[in-house]
CSV table of C-alpha atoms in Angstrom, one decimal:
chain,number,residue,atom,x,y,z
M,154,UNK,CA,76.1,148.5,104.1
M,155,UNK,CA,77.6,148.3,100.6
M,156,UNK,CA,81.1,148.7,102.0
M,157,UNK,CA,80.5,145.9,104.5
M,158,UNK,CA,79.0,143.7,101.8
M,159,UNK,CA,82.0,144.5,99.6
M,160,UNK,CA,84.3,143.5,102.5
M,161,UNK,CA,82.5,140.2,103.0
M,162,UNK,CA,82.6,139.6,99.3
M,163,UNK,CA,86.3,140.2,99.1
M,164,UNK,CA,86.9,137.9,102.0
M,165,UNK,CA,84.8,135.2,100.4
M,166,UNK,CA,86.7,135.6,97.2
M,167,UNK,CA,90.0,135.4,99.0
M,168,UNK,CA,88.9,132.5,101.0
M,169,UNK,CA,87.8,130.7,97.9
M,170,UNK,CA,91.2,131.3,96.4
M,171,UNK,CA,92.9,129.7,99.4
M,172,UNK,CA,90.5,126.8,99.5
M,173,UNK,CA,90.8,126.3,95.7
M,174,UNK,CA,94.6,126.2,96.0
M,175,UNK,CA,94.2,123.7,98.8
M,176,UNK,CA,91.9,121.5,96.8
M,177,UNK,CA,94.1,121.7,93.8
M,178,UNK,CA,97.0,120.4,95.8
M,179,UNK,CA,94.8,117.7,97.4
M,180,UNK,CA,93.3,116.7,94.1
M,181,UNK,CA,96.6,116.4,92.3
M,182,UNK,CA,98.2,114.6,95.2
M,183,UNK,CA,95.2,112.3,95.5
M,184,UNK,CA,95.4,111.5,91.8
M,185,UNK,CA,99.1,110.8,91.9
M,186,UNK,CA,98.6,108.7,95.0
M,187,UNK,CA,95.8,106.7,93.4
M,188,UNK,CA,97.9,106.1,90.2
M,189,UNK,CA,100.9,105.0,92.1
M,190,UNK,CA,99.1,102.8,94.6
M,191,UNK,CA,97.0,101.3,91.8
M,192,UNK,CA,100.2,100.2,90.1
M,193,UNK,CA,101.9,98.9,93.3
M,194,UNK,CA,98.9,97.2,94.8
M,195,UNK,CA,96.1,94.9,93.5
M,196,UNK,CA,92.3,95.7,93.5
M,197,UNK,CA,91.7,93.3,96.3
M,198,UNK,CA,93.9,95.4,98.6
M,199,UNK,CA,91.7,98.5,98.0
M,200,UNK,CA,88.6,96.4,98.5
M,201,UNK,CA,89.8,95.0,101.9
M,202,UNK,CA,90.7,98.4,103.3
M,203,UNK,CA,87.5,100.0,101.9
M,204,UNK,CA,85.4,97.8,104.2
M,205,UNK,CA,87.2,98.9,107.3
M,206,UNK,CA,87.4,102.6,106.2
M,207,UNK,CA,83.7,102.7,105.4
M,208,UNK,CA,82.8,101.3,108.8
M,209,UNK,CA,85.1,103.8,110.5
M,210,UNK,CA,83.4,106.6,108.6
M,211,UNK,CA,80.0,105.4,109.7
M,212,UNK,CA,81.1,105.3,113.3
M,213,UNK,CA,82.7,108.7,112.9
M,214,UNK,CA,79.4,110.1,111.6
M,215,UNK,CA,77.4,108.5,114.4
M,216,UNK,CA,79.5,110.4,116.9
M,217,UNK,CA,79.9,113.6,114.8
M,218,UNK,CA,79.2,116.7,116.9
M,219,UNK,CA,80.0,119.5,114.3
M,220,UNK,CA,81.9,121.4,117.0
M,221,UNK,CA,83.6,123.8,114.6
M,222,UNK,CA,80.3,124.8,113.1
M,223,UNK,CA,78.9,125.3,116.6
M,224,UNK,CA,81.8,127.6,117.5
M,225,UNK,CA,81.3,129.5,114.2
M,226,UNK,CA,77.6,130.0,114.8
M,227,UNK,CA,78.1,131.3,118.4
M,228,UNK,CA,77.9,135.1,118.6
M,229,UNK,CA,80.8,135.5,121.0
M,230,UNK,CA,82.5,132.2,121.9
M,231,UNK,CA,84.6,132.2,125.1
M,232,UNK,CA,87.7,130.2,126.1
M,233,UNK,CA,85.5,127.8,127.9
M,234,UNK,CA,83.6,127.1,124.7
M,235,UNK,CA,86.9,126.2,122.9
M,236,UNK,CA,88.2,124.1,125.8
M,237,UNK,CA,84.8,122.2,125.9
M,238,UNK,CA,85.0,121.7,122.1
M,239,UNK,CA,88.4,120.1,122.4
M,240,UNK,CA,87.4,117.9,125.3
M,241,UNK,CA,84.3,116.6,123.5
M,242,UNK,CA,86.4,116.0,120.3
M,243,UNK,CA,89.0,114.1,122.3
M,244,UNK,CA,86.3,111.9,124.1
M,245,UNK,CA,84.7,111.3,120.7
M,246,UNK,CA,88.0,110.1,119.2
M,247,UNK,CA,88.5,107.6,122.1
M,248,UNK,CA,84.9,106.4,121.7
M,249,UNK,CA,85.5,105.7,118.0
M,250,UNK,CA,88.7,103.7,118.7
M,251,UNK,CA,86.9,101.6,121.4
M,252,UNK,CA,83.9,100.9,119.1
M,253,UNK,CA,86.0,99.9,116.1
M,254,UNK,CA,88.3,97.7,118.2
M,255,UNK,CA,85.4,96.0,119.9
M,256,UNK,CA,83.5,95.4,116.7
M,257,UNK,CA,86.4,94.2,114.7
M,258,UNK,CA,86.0,90.4,115.4
M,259,UNK,CA,82.3,90.5,114.4
M,260,UNK,CA,83.0,92.5,111.2
M,261,UNK,CA,85.8,90.0,110.3
M,262,UNK,CA,83.4,87.1,110.8
M,263,UNK,CA,80.7,88.7,108.7
M,264,UNK,CA,83.0,89.4,105.8
M,265,UNK,CA,85.0,86.2,106.3
M,266,UNK,CA,88.4,87.9,106.5
M,267,UNK,CA,90.4,88.0,109.8
M,268,UNK,CA,92.7,90.7,108.3
M,269,UNK,CA,90.0,93.2,109.1
M,270,UNK,CA,90.7,92.9,112.8
M,271,UNK,CA,94.1,94.6,113.0
M,272,UNK,CA,93.1,97.0,110.2
M,273,UNK,CA,90.1,98.3,112.2
M,274,UNK,CA,92.1,98.6,115.4
M,275,UNK,CA,94.8,100.7,113.7
M,276,UNK,CA,92.3,102.9,112.0
M,277,UNK,CA,90.5,103.4,115.4
M,278,UNK,CA,93.8,104.6,116.9
M,279,UNK,CA,94.1,107.1,114.0
M,280,UNK,CA,90.6,108.4,114.7
M,281,UNK,CA,91.5,108.8,118.4
M,282,UNK,CA,94.5,110.8,117.4
M,283,UNK,CA,92.4,113.1,115.1
M,284,UNK,CA,90.3,114.1,118.1
M,285,UNK,CA,93.2,116.1,119.5
M,286,UNK,CA,93.2,118.8,116.8
M,287,UNK,CA,93.3,122.4,117.8
M,288,UNK,CA,89.8,123.8,118.2
M,289,UNK,CA,90.9,127.5,118.0
M,290,UNK,CA,91.3,127.2,114.3
M,291,UNK,CA,87.5,127.9,114.1
M,292,UNK,CA,88.5,131.6,114.9
M,293,UNK,CA,89.9,131.9,111.3
M,294,UNK,CA,86.7,130.6,109.7
M,295,UNK,CA,84.6,133.0,111.8
M,296,UNK,CA,86.6,135.8,110.2
M,297,UNK,CA,86.3,134.3,106.7
M,298,UNK,CA,90.1,133.7,106.7
M,299,UNK,CA,91.0,130.4,105.1
M,300,UNK,CA,94.8,130.3,104.5
M,301,UNK,CA,95.1,127.9,107.4
M,302,UNK,CA,92.9,125.4,105.6
M,303,UNK,CA,95.5,125.4,102.8
M,304,UNK,CA,98.2,124.6,105.2
M,305,UNK,CA,96.2,121.9,106.9
M,306,UNK,CA,95.0,120.3,103.7
M,307,UNK,CA,98.4,120.3,102.1
M,308,UNK,CA,100.3,119.0,105.1
M,309,UNK,CA,97.8,116.2,105.7
M,310,UNK,CA,97.4,115.1,102.1
M,311,UNK,CA,101.1,115.2,101.3
M,312,UNK,CA,101.8,113.1,104.4
M,313,UNK,CA,99.2,110.7,103.3
M,314,UNK,CA,100.7,110.3,99.8
M,315,UNK,CA,104.3,110.0,101.0
M,316,UNK,CA,103.6,107.5,103.7
M,317,UNK,CA,101.2,105.4,101.6
M,318,UNK,CA,103.5,105.3,98.5
M,319,UNK,CA,106.6,104.6,100.6
M,320,UNK,CA,105.0,101.6,102.4
M,321,UNK,CA,103.4,100.3,99.2
M,322,UNK,CA,106.7,100.5,97.4
M,323,UNK,CA,108.6,98.7,100.1
M,324,UNK,CA,106.0,96.1,101.3
M,325,UNK,CA,103.5,96.0,98.5
M,326,UNK,CA,100.7,95.4,101.0
M,327,UNK,CA,97.3,96.8,101.8
M,328,UNK,CA,98.9,98.3,105.0
M,329,UNK,CA,100.2,101.1,102.8
M,330,UNK,CA,96.6,102.5,102.5
M,331,UNK,CA,96.1,102.2,106.3
M,332,UNK,CA,99.4,103.8,107.1
M,333,UNK,CA,98.6,106.7,104.8
M,334,UNK,CA,95.3,107.4,106.6
M,335,UNK,CA,96.9,107.3,110.1
M,336,UNK,CA,99.8,109.6,108.9
M,337,UNK,CA,97.2,112.0,107.5
M,338,UNK,CA,95.5,112.3,110.9
M,339,UNK,CA,98.8,112.8,112.7
M,340,UNK,CA,99.9,115.5,110.3
M,341,UNK,CA,96.6,117.4,110.7
M,342,UNK,CA,96.9,117.5,114.5
M,343,UNK,CA,100.6,118.6,114.4
M,344,UNK,CA,99.9,121.3,111.8
M,345,UNK,CA,96.9,122.6,113.7
M,346,UNK,CA,99.1,123.6,116.7
M,347,UNK,CA,101.9,124.9,114.5
M,348,UNK,CA,99.4,127.3,112.9
M,349,UNK,CA,98.0,128.5,116.2
M,350,UNK,CA,100.1,127.4,119.2
M,351,UNK,CA,97.4,127.6,121.8
M,352,UNK,CA,96.9,124.6,124.1
M,353,UNK,CA,93.4,123.6,125.2
M,354,UNK,CA,92.6,121.9,128.5
M,355,UNK,CA,90.0,119.5,129.8
M,356,UNK,CA,86.7,121.1,130.4
M,357,UNK,CA,83.0,120.4,129.9
M,358,UNK,CA,81.6,123.7,131.0
M,359,UNK,CA,80.0,124.5,127.7
M,360,UNK,CA,78.9,121.1,126.5
M,361,UNK,CA,75.2,121.9,126.6
M,362,UNK,CA,75.7,125.0,124.4
M,363,UNK,CA,77.8,123.2,121.8
M,364,UNK,CA,75.6,120.0,121.6
M,365,UNK,CA,72.4,122.0,121.4
M,366,UNK,CA,73.5,122.9,117.9
M,367,UNK,CA,75.2,119.7,117.1
M,368,UNK,CA,72.4,117.2,117.8
M,369,UNK,CA,70.7,117.5,114.4
M,370,UNK,CA,73.9,118.0,112.5
M,371,UNK,CA,75.2,114.8,114.1
M,372,UNK,CA,72.2,112.9,113.1
M,373,UNK,CA,72.4,114.3,109.6
M,374,UNK,CA,76.1,113.3,109.4
M,375,UNK,CA,75.2,109.7,110.2
M,376,UNK,CA,72.5,109.6,107.6
M,377,UNK,CA,74.8,111.2,105.1
M,378,UNK,CA,77.5,108.6,105.8
M,379,UNK,CA,75.0,105.8,105.1
M,380,UNK,CA,73.8,107.6,102.0
M,381,UNK,CA,77.4,108.0,100.8
M,382,UNK,CA,79.1,104.8,101.8
M,383,UNK,CA,76.6,102.0,102.5
M,384,UNK,CA,76.9,100.8,99.0
M,385,UNK,CA,80.5,99.8,99.6
M,386,UNK,CA,79.5,97.6,102.4
M,387,UNK,CA,76.9,96.0,100.1
M,388,UNK,CA,79.4,95.4,97.4
M,389,UNK,CA,81.8,93.9,99.9
M,390,UNK,CA,79.2,91.4,101.0
M,391,UNK,CA,77.8,90.4,97.5
M,392,UNK,CA,81.1,90.4,95.6
M,393,UNK,CA,84.8,89.6,96.0
M,394,UNK,CA,87.4,92.1,97.4
M,395,UNK,CA,88.6,92.5,93.9
M,396,UNK,CA,85.3,93.7,92.6
M,397,UNK,CA,85.0,96.0,95.7
M,398,UNK,CA,88.4,97.3,94.7
M,399,UNK,CA,87.2,98.3,91.3
M,400,UNK,CA,84.1,99.9,92.8
M,401,UNK,CA,86.1,101.8,95.5
M,402,UNK,CA,88.7,103.2,93.1
M,403,UNK,CA,86.0,104.1,90.5
M,404,UNK,CA,83.9,105.8,93.2
M,405,UNK,CA,86.9,107.7,94.6
M,406,UNK,CA,88.2,108.9,91.3
M,407,UNK,CA,84.8,110.2,90.2
M,408,UNK,CA,84.4,111.9,93.6
M,409,UNK,CA,87.9,113.4,93.3
M,410,UNK,CA,87.2,114.9,90.0
M,411,UNK,CA,83.7,116.3,90.7
M,412,UNK,CA,82.8,116.9,94.3
M,413,UNK,CA,86.3,118.0,95.3
M,414,UNK,CA,86.2,120.6,92.5
M,415,UNK,CA,83.3,122.5,94.1
M,416,UNK,CA,84.2,122.0,97.8
M,417,UNK,CA,86.2,125.2,98.2
M,418,UNK,CA,83.2,127.3,97.3
M,419,UNK,CA,80.9,125.3,99.6
M,420,UNK,CA,83.2,125.7,102.5
M,421,UNK,CA,83.3,129.5,102.3
M,422,UNK,CA,79.6,129.9,102.0
M,423,UNK,CA,78.4,128.6,105.4
M,424,UNK,CA,79.9,131.6,107.3
M,425,UNK,CA,79.0,133.9,104.4
M,426,UNK,CA,75.3,132.9,104.4
M,427,UNK,CA,75.3,133.1,108.2
M,428,UNK,CA,76.4,136.8,107.9
M,429,UNK,CA,73.4,137.8,105.7
M,430,UNK,CA,70.8,135.3,106.9
M,431,UNK,CA,68.4,138.0,108.0
M,432,UNK,CA,68.5,139.9,104.7
M,433,UNK,CA,66.4,137.7,102.4
M,434,UNK,CA,66.9,139.6,99.1
M,435,UNK,CA,70.7,139.6,99.6
M,436,UNK,CA,70.6,135.9,100.6
M,437,UNK,CA,68.6,134.9,97.5
M,438,UNK,CA,70.9,136.9,95.2
M,439,UNK,CA,74.0,135.4,96.9
M,440,UNK,CA,72.6,131.9,96.7
M,441,UNK,CA,71.7,132.1,93.0
M,442,UNK,CA,75.1,133.6,92.1
M,443,UNK,CA,77.1,131.0,94.0
M,444,UNK,CA,74.8,128.2,92.7
M,445,UNK,CA,75.5,129.3,89.1
M,446,UNK,CA,79.2,129.2,89.7
M,447,UNK,CA,79.1,125.9,91.5
M,448,UNK,CA,77.1,124.1,88.7
M,449,UNK,CA,79.3,125.7,86.0
M,450,UNK,CA,82.3,124.2,87.7
M,451,UNK,CA,81.0,120.8,88.8
M,452,UNK,CA,78.8,119.6,86.0
M,453,UNK,CA,81.3,120.0,83.1
M,454,UNK,CA,84.1,118.5,85.2
M,455,UNK,CA,81.9,115.5,86.0
M,456,UNK,CA,80.7,115.0,82.4
M,457,UNK,CA,84.2,115.6,81.1
M,458,UNK,CA,85.8,113.1,83.4
M,459,UNK,CA,83.3,110.5,82.4
M,460,UNK,CA,84.1,111.2,78.7
M,461,UNK,CA,87.8,110.7,79.2
M,462,UNK,CA,87.6,107.7,81.5
M,463,UNK,CA,88.0,105.1,78.8
M,464,UNK,CA,91.5,106.1,77.7
M,465,UNK,CA,92.6,107.6,81.0
M,466,UNK,CA,92.3,104.5,83.2
M,467,UNK,CA,94.5,102.1,81.1
M,468,UNK,CA,96.9,105.0,80.4
M,469,UNK,CA,97.5,106.2,84.0
M,470,UNK,CA,96.4,103.2,86.2
M,471,UNK,CA,96.8,99.9,84.4
M,472,UNK,CA,94.7,97.8,82.0
M,473,UNK,CA,93.8,95.6,85.0
M,474,UNK,CA,91.6,98.5,86.2
M,475,UNK,CA,89.4,98.7,83.0
M,476,UNK,CA,86.4,97.1,84.9
M,477,UNK,CA,86.3,100.4,86.9
M,478,UNK,CA,85.6,102.5,83.8
M,479,UNK,CA,81.7,102.2,83.7
M,480,UNK,CA,81.6,102.9,87.4
M,481,UNK,CA,83.7,106.0,87.0
M,482,UNK,CA,81.5,107.2,84.1
M,483,UNK,CA,78.2,106.7,86.0
M,484,UNK,CA,79.4,108.3,89.2
M,485,UNK,CA,81.3,111.2,87.6
M,486,UNK,CA,78.1,112.4,85.8
M,487,UNK,CA,75.8,112.1,88.8
M,488,UNK,CA,78.3,113.6,91.2
M,489,UNK,CA,78.7,116.5,88.8
M,490,UNK,CA,75.0,117.0,88.6
M,491,UNK,CA,74.7,116.9,92.3
M,492,UNK,CA,76.5,120.2,92.4
M,493,UNK,CA,73.0,121.6,91.9
M,494,UNK,CA,72.2,120.3,95.4
M,495,UNK,CA,75.5,121.4,96.9
M,496,UNK,CA,74.6,124.7,98.5
M,497,UNK,CA,71.5,123.7,100.3
M,498,UNK,CA,73.5,122.3,103.2
M,499,UNK,CA,75.5,125.5,104.1
M,500,UNK,CA,72.3,127.5,103.5
M,501,UNK,CA,70.3,125.4,105.9
M,502,UNK,CA,73.0,125.4,108.5
M,503,UNK,CA,73.5,129.2,108.3
M,504,UNK,CA,69.7,129.6,108.9
M,505,UNK,CA,69.7,127.1,111.7
M,506,UNK,CA,67.5,124.7,109.8
M,507,UNK,CA,69.6,121.6,110.7
M,508,UNK,CA,66.6,119.5,111.6
M,509,UNK,CA,65.2,120.2,108.1
M,510,UNK,CA,68.5,119.0,106.6
M,511,UNK,CA,68.4,115.9,108.7
M,512,UNK,CA,64.9,115.1,107.5
M,513,UNK,CA,66.0,115.6,103.9
M,514,UNK,CA,68.9,113.2,104.3
M,515,UNK,CA,66.8,110.7,106.1
M,516,UNK,CA,64.2,110.8,103.3
M,517,UNK,CA,66.8,110.2,100.7
M,518,UNK,CA,68.3,107.3,102.7
M,519,UNK,CA,64.9,105.6,103.1
M,520,UNK,CA,64.5,105.6,99.3
M,521,UNK,CA,68.1,104.9,98.4
M,522,UNK,CA,68.9,102.0,100.7
M,523,UNK,CA,66.0,99.7,99.7
M,524,UNK,CA,66.7,100.5,96.0
M,525,UNK,CA,70.4,99.7,96.4
M,526,UNK,CA,69.7,96.5,98.1
M,527,UNK,CA,67.1,95.4,95.5
M,528,UNK,CA,69.5,96.4,92.7
M,529,UNK,CA,72.4,94.6,94.2
M,530,UNK,CA,70.4,91.4,94.8
M,531,UNK,CA,68.8,91.3,91.4
M,532,UNK,CA,71.4,92.7,89.1
M,533,UNK,CA,74.6,92.8,91.2
M,534,UNK,CA,77.0,95.8,91.1
M,535,UNK,CA,75.4,97.3,87.9
M,536,UNK,CA,72.0,97.4,89.7
M,537,UNK,CA,73.5,99.0,92.7
M,538,UNK,CA,75.1,101.7,90.6
M,539,UNK,CA,71.9,102.4,88.8
M,540,UNK,CA,70.1,102.8,92.1
M,541,UNK,CA,72.6,105.3,93.2
M,542,UNK,CA,72.2,107.3,90.0
M,543,UNK,CA,68.4,107.4,90.2
M,544,UNK,CA,68.4,108.4,93.9
M,545,UNK,CA,71.0,111.1,93.1
M,546,UNK,CA,68.6,112.7,90.7
M,547,UNK,CA,65.9,112.5,93.3
M,548,UNK,CA,68.3,114.3,95.8
M,549,UNK,CA,68.8,117.1,93.3
M,550,UNK,CA,65.0,117.7,93.1
M,551,UNK,CA,64.7,117.8,96.8
M,552,UNK,CA,67.5,120.3,97.1
M,553,UNK,CA,65.9,122.6,94.6
M,554,UNK,CA,62.7,122.6,96.6
M,555,UNK,CA,64.6,123.4,99.8
M,556,UNK,CA,66.4,126.3,98.1
M,557,UNK,CA,63.0,127.7,97.2
M,558,UNK,CA,61.8,127.3,100.7
M,559,UNK,CA,64.9,128.7,102.5
M,560,UNK,CA,66.2,131.3,100.1
M,561,UNK,CA,63.0,132.2,98.2
M,562,UNK,CA,64.6,131.2,94.8
M,563,UNK,CA,61.9,129.8,92.5
M,564,UNK,CA,62.3,126.6,90.7
M,565,UNK,CA,62.1,128.3,87.3
M,566,UNK,CA,64.8,130.8,88.3
M,567,UNK,CA,67.1,127.9,89.3
M,568,UNK,CA,66.4,126.0,86.1
M,569,UNK,CA,67.1,129.1,84.0
M,570,UNK,CA,70.4,129.6,85.9
M,571,UNK,CA,71.6,126.1,85.1
M,572,UNK,CA,70.2,125.8,81.5
M,573,UNK,CA,73.3,127.1,79.7
M,574,UNK,CA,75.6,124.7,81.6
M,575,UNK,CA,73.4,121.7,80.9
M,576,UNK,CA,73.0,122.5,77.2
M,577,UNK,CA,76.7,123.1,76.8
M,578,UNK,CA,77.6,119.8,78.5
M,579,UNK,CA,75.3,118.0,76.1
M,580,UNK,CA,77.0,119.6,73.2
M,581,UNK,CA,80.4,118.7,74.7
M,582,UNK,CA,79.4,115.1,75.2
M,583,UNK,CA,78.1,114.7,71.6
M,584,UNK,CA,81.3,116.3,70.2
M,585,UNK,CA,83.6,114.0,72.2
M,586,UNK,CA,81.6,110.9,71.3
M,587,UNK,CA,81.8,111.8,67.6
M,588,UNK,CA,85.5,112.4,67.7
M,589,UNK,CA,86.1,109.2,69.7
M,590,UNK,CA,84.1,107.2,67.2
M,591,UNK,CA,86.1,108.4,64.3
M,592,UNK,CA,89.3,106.9,65.7
M,593,UNK,CA,91.3,109.9,64.3
M,594,UNK,CA,95.0,110.1,65.3
M,595,UNK,CA,97.7,112.6,64.4
M,596,UNK,CA,100.5,110.0,64.2
M,597,UNK,CA,101.1,106.3,64.7
M,598,UNK,CA,101.6,105.1,68.3
M,599,UNK,CA,100.6,106.4,71.7
M,600,UNK,CA,97.0,105.8,70.8
M,601,UNK,CA,95.7,106.2,74.4
M,602,UNK,CA,97.5,109.4,75.0
M,603,UNK,CA,96.4,110.9,71.7
M,604,UNK,CA,92.8,109.8,72.4
M,605,UNK,CA,92.9,111.4,75.8
M,606,UNK,CA,94.3,114.7,74.6
M,607,UNK,CA,91.9,114.9,71.7
M,608,UNK,CA,88.9,114.3,73.9
M,609,UNK,CA,90.0,117.0,76.4
M,610,UNK,CA,90.7,119.6,73.7
M,611,UNK,CA,87.5,119.0,71.8
M,612,UNK,CA,85.4,118.9,74.9
M,613,UNK,CA,86.8,122.1,76.3
M,614,UNK,CA,86.5,124.0,73.1
M,615,UNK,CA,82.9,122.9,72.4
M,616,UNK,CA,81.8,123.6,76.0
M,617,UNK,CA,83.2,127.1,76.1
M,618,UNK,CA,82.0,127.9,72.5
M,619,UNK,CA,78.5,126.6,73.3
M,620,UNK,CA,78.3,128.8,76.4
M,621,UNK,CA,79.3,131.9,74.6
M,622,UNK,CA,76.8,131.2,71.7
M,623,UNK,CA,74.0,130.6,74.2
M,624,UNK,CA,74.9,133.8,76.1
M,625,UNK,CA,74.7,135.9,72.9
M,626,UNK,CA,71.4,134.2,71.8
M,627,UNK,CA,69.9,134.9,75.2
M,628,UNK,CA,70.7,138.6,75.0
M,629,UNK,CA,73.9,138.7,77.0
M,630,UNK,CA,72.2,138.3,80.5
M,631,UNK,CA,73.9,138.6,83.9
M,632,UNK,CA,76.1,135.6,84.7
M,633,UNK,CA,79.5,134.1,84.4
M,634,UNK,CA,79.9,135.2,80.7
M,635,UNK,CA,79.0,138.8,81.5
M,636,UNK,CA,81.6,138.8,84.3
M,637,UNK,CA,84.2,137.3,82.1
M,638,UNK,CA,83.5,139.8,79.3
M,639,UNK,CA,83.7,142.7,81.8
M,640,UNK,CA,87.0,141.4,83.1
M,641,UNK,CA,88.4,141.2,79.5
M,642,UNK,CA,87.2,144.7,78.8
M,643,UNK,CA,89.0,146.0,81.9
M,644,UNK,CA,92.2,144.3,80.9
M,645,UNK,CA,91.9,145.8,77.3
M,646,UNK,CA,91.4,149.3,78.7
M,647,UNK,CA,94.3,149.1,81.1
M,648,UNK,CA,97.3,151.1,79.8
M,649,UNK,CA,100.4,149.2,78.9
């Protein structure tokens, strides 16, 4: 048993390394793309495409069938299962294209901009193309092998960046963002067959087996899409495309810095939790250890990104994007804190509790949507942002209760696990605020760059120092600090 557990642990660690490398490439590419596009385009271009892209994501979520997860969860999937998964995915892509094209005139009328019609049609064609991806890649995930995810993510994101920046540089048009999205879909499909050259065929033999798992996950995906993107539709309706551009870029930058940092670990944990779902003690121990790491990564990144947003935006984007700074700050913090809720979804899916996850998402939506509408109507965009932050905190509380129910991890144990991270982040924020308030500079000129570097250095030193001090005061308990100390000890004992 211990050898098998060790093998699973090694595969999870290796998979996390591959996924971390993939996310690093994706994040850096996304940051470079955002910086370049922000300089080549105007905020209104981002706002216009954001409306169409948000609607596409909602339609995509309505038709989501979670076919890869269904293939992973099957004990012994057959060729017919993979053929059926590809067929359902292809039919779903065509459905998305038809729905987006048919609804484009109505959407353009609602938002008063006829440019949305061709944008939605082209994005629908891209979604149809994405439905042709190779379903056999799920075999890798079943075996906790994730190098193919690195190839797929890198190929798709690099294509997105190259196409979008090239079109933006030549045409300086919002079509650059659309072209990048379609290019990303095309690259994903091509790369999937290069990784595993196995062609599927049309078949619906196993559609009942696949959809029996997918029905609740599909409903949950729809609710999640509304939870995640409905605010952009509200901003597009109550404000100008320029304001929506500020909101969209601020939202995406905060998401890029926080949620994407923790995504590699979350992706590996669904198959890992599924492998030990019947061993409750192991499952609880695995959950708390992974949760500790996830929060230790996500929260300081989110808080730190909020602390450096003020000098970072005018330095890398352009002073014209300064109105996006408070949006970045609010979302970066709440997205970082939501790392506390990040592992409940793979845990629930591994245990087959997809209906419970759907009810959680629906409950959050029923609270978030009225609050966002009220906030937007009364206070505009600031009110909408405040509503998202408050409901994000509520979502964290719900996730902690679900972790207690599914994995048997008490609320006090979860709080004790996260306390060092939260205290260290508070210390980091106070230190950075103090340094920023002094206006200290090493030399004249390059004020924004000096301010950014100073904030990063002070924040990093204070966060790590606070964690080490807390660990010593608490009696050197098990955790990240103990693992780091053991690793350093092994390196020191290793012969030269």
